[in-house]
Each structure stands twice: as structure tokens, then as C-alpha cells.
mmCIF file of C-alpha atoms and ligand atoms in Angstrom:
data_model
loop_
_atom_site.group_PDB
_atom_site.id
_atom_site.type_symbol
_atom_site.label_atom_id
_atom_site.label_comp_id
_atom_site.label_asym_id
_atom_site.label_seq_id
_atom_site.Cartn_x
_atom_site.Cartn_y
_atom_site.Cartn_z
ATOM 1 C CA UNK A 20 -7.603 7.356 13.161
ATOM 2 C CA UNK A 21 -4.552 9.371 14.170
ATOM 3 C CA UNK A 22 -3.920 13.025 13.280
ATOM 4 C CA UNK A 23 -0.208 12.244 13.409
ATOM 5 C CA UNK A 24 -0.357 9.414 10.882
ATOM 6 C CA UNK A 25 0.172 10.424 7.256
ATOM 7 C CA UNK A 26 -1.902 7.528 5.918
ATOM 8 C CA UNK A 27 -4.782 8.175 8.350
ATOM 9 C CA UNK A 28 -4.779 11.734 7.063
ATOM 10 C CA UNK A 29 -4.943 10.479 3.471
ATOM 11 C CA UNK A 30 -7.950 8.301 4.460
ATOM 12 C CA UNK A 31 -9.528 11.351 6.130
ATOM 13 C CA UNK A 32 -8.873 13.543 3.096
ATOM 14 C CA UNK A 33 -6.718 16.135 4.883
ATOM 15 C CA UNK A 34 -3.631 15.134 2.846
ATOM 16 C CA UNK A 35 -4.257 14.832 -0.878
ATOM 17 C CA UNK A 36 -3.435 11.643 -2.769
ATOM 18 C CA UNK A 37 -4.271 10.221 -6.162
ATOM 19 C CA UNK A 38 -6.859 7.587 -5.285
ATOM 20 C CA UNK A 39 -7.240 4.751 -7.754
ATOM 21 C CA UNK A 40 -9.641 2.356 -6.003
ATOM 22 C CA UNK A 41 -11.302 1.596 -2.691
ATOM 23 C CA UNK A 42 -13.492 -0.931 -0.924
ATOM 24 C CA UNK A 43 -15.127 -1.200 2.491
ATOM 25 C CA UNK A 44 -11.857 -1.942 4.250
ATOM 26 C CA UNK A 45 -9.256 0.008 2.327
ATOM 27 C CA UNK A 46 -8.138 2.538 -0.235
ATOM 28 C CA UNK A 47 -5.446 2.469 -2.947
ATOM 29 C CA UNK A 48 -3.473 5.490 -4.142
ATOM 30 C CA UNK A 49 -0.310 6.285 -6.097
ATOM 31 C CA UNK A 50 2.973 6.324 -4.188
ATOM 32 C CA UNK A 51 4.511 9.811 -4.123
ATOM 33 C CA UNK A 52 7.968 8.382 -4.930
ATOM 34 C CA UNK A 53 7.246 5.605 -7.425
ATOM 35 C CA UNK A 54 9.839 2.814 -7.578
ATOM 36 C CA UNK A 55 8.368 1.287 -10.750
ATOM 37 C CA UNK A 56 6.219 2.540 -13.666
ATOM 38 C CA UNK A 57 3.173 1.478 -11.623
ATOM 39 C CA UNK A 58 3.515 1.906 -7.851
ATOM 40 C CA UNK A 59 0.336 1.887 -5.770
ATOM 41 C CA UNK A 60 -0.096 1.780 -2.015
ATOM 42 C CA UNK A 61 -3.026 -0.138 -0.504
ATOM 43 C CA UNK A 62 -3.949 0.700 3.095
ATOM 44 C CA UNK A 63 -6.696 -0.138 5.591
ATOM 45 C CA UNK A 64 -9.137 2.677 6.414
ATOM 46 C CA UNK A 65 -8.509 2.185 10.133
ATOM 47 C CA UNK A 66 -5.129 2.620 11.766
ATOM 48 C CA UNK A 67 -3.167 -0.629 12.057
ATOM 49 C CA UNK A 68 0.543 -0.023 12.639
ATOM 50 C CA UNK A 69 1.926 -2.909 10.591
ATOM 51 C CA UNK A 70 1.310 -6.457 9.458
ATOM 52 C CA UNK A 71 2.722 -7.533 12.828
ATOM 53 C CA UNK A 72 -0.256 -5.808 14.488
ATOM 54 C CA UNK A 73 -2.914 -7.100 12.096
ATOM 55 C CA UNK A 74 -5.498 -9.597 13.305
ATOM 56 C CA UNK A 75 -8.576 -9.079 11.129
ATOM 57 C CA UNK A 76 -8.526 -11.661 8.360
ATOM 58 C CA UNK A 77 -11.470 -10.116 6.517
ATOM 59 C CA UNK A 78 -9.646 -6.780 6.449
ATOM 60 C CA UNK A 79 -6.377 -8.333 5.235
ATOM 61 C CA UNK A 80 -8.210 -10.354 2.607
ATOM 62 C CA UNK A 81 -9.986 -7.243 1.355
ATOM 63 C CA UNK A 82 -6.666 -5.406 1.105
ATOM 64 C CA UNK A 83 -5.126 -8.236 -0.935
ATOM 65 C CA UNK A 84 -8.147 -8.283 -3.242
ATOM 66 C CA UNK A 85 -7.838 -4.504 -3.632
ATOM 67 C CA UNK A 86 -4.146 -4.973 -4.531
ATOM 68 C CA UNK A 87 -5.127 -7.475 -7.231
ATOM 69 C CA UNK A 88 -7.876 -5.135 -8.477
ATOM 70 C CA UNK A 89 -5.534 -2.157 -8.892
ATOM 71 C CA UNK A 90 -2.892 -4.375 -10.517
ATOM 72 C CA UNK A 91 -5.574 -5.440 -12.996
ATOM 73 C CA UNK A 92 -6.659 -1.861 -13.658
ATOM 74 C CA UNK A 93 -3.009 -0.858 -14.200
ATOM 75 C CA UNK A 94 -2.736 -3.603 -16.829
ATOM 76 C CA UNK A 95 -0.235 -5.641 -14.799
ATOM 77 C CA UNK A 96 -2.072 -8.953 -14.557
ATOM 78 C CA UNK A 97 -0.531 -10.458 -17.701
ATOM 79 C CA UNK A 98 3.052 -9.318 -17.217
ATOM 80 C CA UNK A 99 3.133 -9.675 -13.428
ATOM 81 C CA UNK A 100 3.645 -7.500 -10.411
ATOM 82 C CA UNK A 101 4.948 -7.597 -6.866
ATOM 83 C CA UNK A 102 3.041 -7.018 -3.612
ATOM 84 C CA UNK A 103 5.229 -6.029 -0.646
ATOM 85 C CA UNK A 104 4.426 -5.293 3.007
ATOM 86 C CA UNK A 105 7.538 -3.791 4.582
ATOM 87 C CA UNK A 106 7.142 -4.662 8.262
ATOM 88 C CA UNK A 107 9.354 -3.167 10.941
ATOM 89 C CA UNK A 108 12.783 -1.571 10.961
ATOM 90 C CA UNK A 109 14.822 -4.275 9.228
ATOM 91 C CA UNK A 110 12.374 -4.253 6.319
ATOM 92 C CA UNK A 111 12.605 -0.458 6.034
ATOM 93 C CA UNK A 112 9.030 0.408 7.033
ATOM 94 C CA UNK A 113 8.891 4.208 7.190
ATOM 95 C CA UNK A 114 5.137 4.818 7.547
ATOM 96 C CA UNK A 115 3.713 3.014 10.557
ATOM 97 C CA UNK A 116 0.270 2.371 9.102
ATOM 98 C CA UNK A 117 -0.050 -1.045 7.460
ATOM 99 C CA UNK A 118 0.345 -0.846 3.691
ATOM 100 C CA UNK A 119 0.835 -3.052 0.675
ATOM 101 C CA UNK A 120 3.030 -1.781 -2.125
ATOM 102 C CA UNK A 121 1.887 -2.912 -5.579
ATOM 103 C CA UNK A 122 4.770 -2.563 -8.034
ATOM 104 C CA UNK A 123 4.825 -3.403 -11.713
ATOM 105 C CA UNK A 124 5.582 -2.322 -15.245
ATOM 106 C CA UNK A 125 9.203 -3.468 -15.162
ATOM 107 C CA UNK A 126 11.098 -6.674 -14.452
ATOM 108 C CA UNK A 127 11.641 -7.194 -10.709
ATOM 109 C CA UNK A 128 14.740 -8.811 -9.271
ATOM 110 C CA UNK A 129 15.074 -11.380 -6.530
ATOM 111 C CA UNK A 130 16.191 -11.364 -3.798
ATOM 112 C CA UNK A 131 15.124 -7.797 -2.996
ATOM 113 C CA UNK A 132 17.757 -5.555 -1.397
HETATM 114 P P1 LIG B 207 7.408 2.062 3.504
HETATM 115 O O1 LIG B 207 8.806 2.564 3.298
HETATM 116 O O2 LIG B 207 6.896 2.392 4.879
HETATM 117 O O3 LIG B 207 7.239 0.609 3.149
HETATM 118 O O4 LIG B 207 6.525 2.806 2.433
HETATM 119 C C1 LIG B 207 5.934 4.045 2.631
HETATM 120 C C2 LIG B 207 5.610 4.559 1.257
HETATM 121 O O5 LIG B 207 4.694 5.616 1.376
HETATM 122 C C3 LIG B 207 6.838 5.106 0.498
HETATM 123 O O6 LIG B 207 6.963 4.419 -0.724
HETATM 124 C C4 LIG B 207 6.524 6.581 0.320
HETATM 125 O O7 LIG B 207 6.962 7.092 -0.929
HETATM 126 C C5 LIG B 207 5.012 6.607 0.437
HETATM 127 N N1 LIG B 207 4.495 7.831 0.994
HETATM 128 C C6 LIG B 207 4.877 8.428 2.164
HETATM 129 N N2 LIG B 207 4.163 9.544 2.401
HETATM 130 C C7 LIG B 207 3.298 9.667 1.344
HETATM 131 C C8 LIG B 207 2.297 10.638 1.024
HETATM 132 O O8 LIG B 207 2.044 11.600 1.741
HETATM 133 N N3 LIG B 207 1.626 10.444 -0.146
HETATM 134 C C9 LIG B 207 1.867 9.367 -0.960
HETATM 135 N N4 LIG B 207 1.146 9.274 -2.080
HETATM 136 N N5 LIG B 207 2.802 8.435 -0.677
HETATM 137 C C10 LIG B 207 3.508 8.591 0.453
HETATM 138 ZN ZN1 LIG B 208 -2.720 5.572 10.422
#
């Protein structure tokens, strides 16, 4: 847990966020700048800087299951959705606490920019 990390502060409750789901390993909340009609962020409760620093398979599995759960609760399972983990500078990671974006509610394009 880092006082300097925005997402650790959301986990700790000192920065407000709209929580939509949680499990033992992680929490899911709405992105403050949504890039799709549904845009959730799924993060681990403990500080892990990025996917490149992740090593706990149970934690990663729980985060993926949480992503699927919030996609289901947003009504995205039928139409589809995208799960993205921006990792490092070239991918445009701006918050250095591992997170999965769950995006849906519109048609996505490929390849991403
Ligand atoms: P990244 O660019 O690192 O892949 O994604 C970080 C995401 O976190 C961005 O989509 C950004 O809008 C979101 N974000 C950053 N700070 C906050 C915050 O304080 N609250 C919420 N709800 N989302 C945030
Ligand atoms: Zn953190």
C-alpha cells in the first residue's frame, strides 16, 4: 500500500470511486474518463506496479474473474467486451498499479491505436 499511488488510495478509501464489485484479491470501479459506454477498472488490493511485476497466479486469476463478473453485471456478455492491461510506457500505462480495463457497449476496432 502506497500513499502516493492513486489506486492504493482508492483501495484504502481515501480517494472516492464508484465501486461496482470486489473479491478477496481485487476491486472494480468506474473509470473517471470512460472510453466506452461501460468502462470499469479492475485492480488488485495490494500494490503491484504492472503486469510485468505480477507473479501471483491466484491473484491474476481472481482479477480476470472479477473482470468477467463486472462485464456480466454491465450486460456485456452477449455483445462482447474488451479487457486491456496497458503495461509500460509504449502501451501508455499512466497509473503504475496493475489494472485491467473492461470496455464495452460499443463496437471495438482492431488493431488498437
Ligand atoms: P492507464 O492509462 O494507466 O492504462 O489507465 C489508467 C486509468 O485510470 C485511466 O483510464 C484513468 O482515466 C483512470 N483513472 C486515473 N485516476 C483515476 C481516479 O482517481 N479515479 C478513477 N475512477 N479512475 C482513474
Ligand atoms: Zn498502488
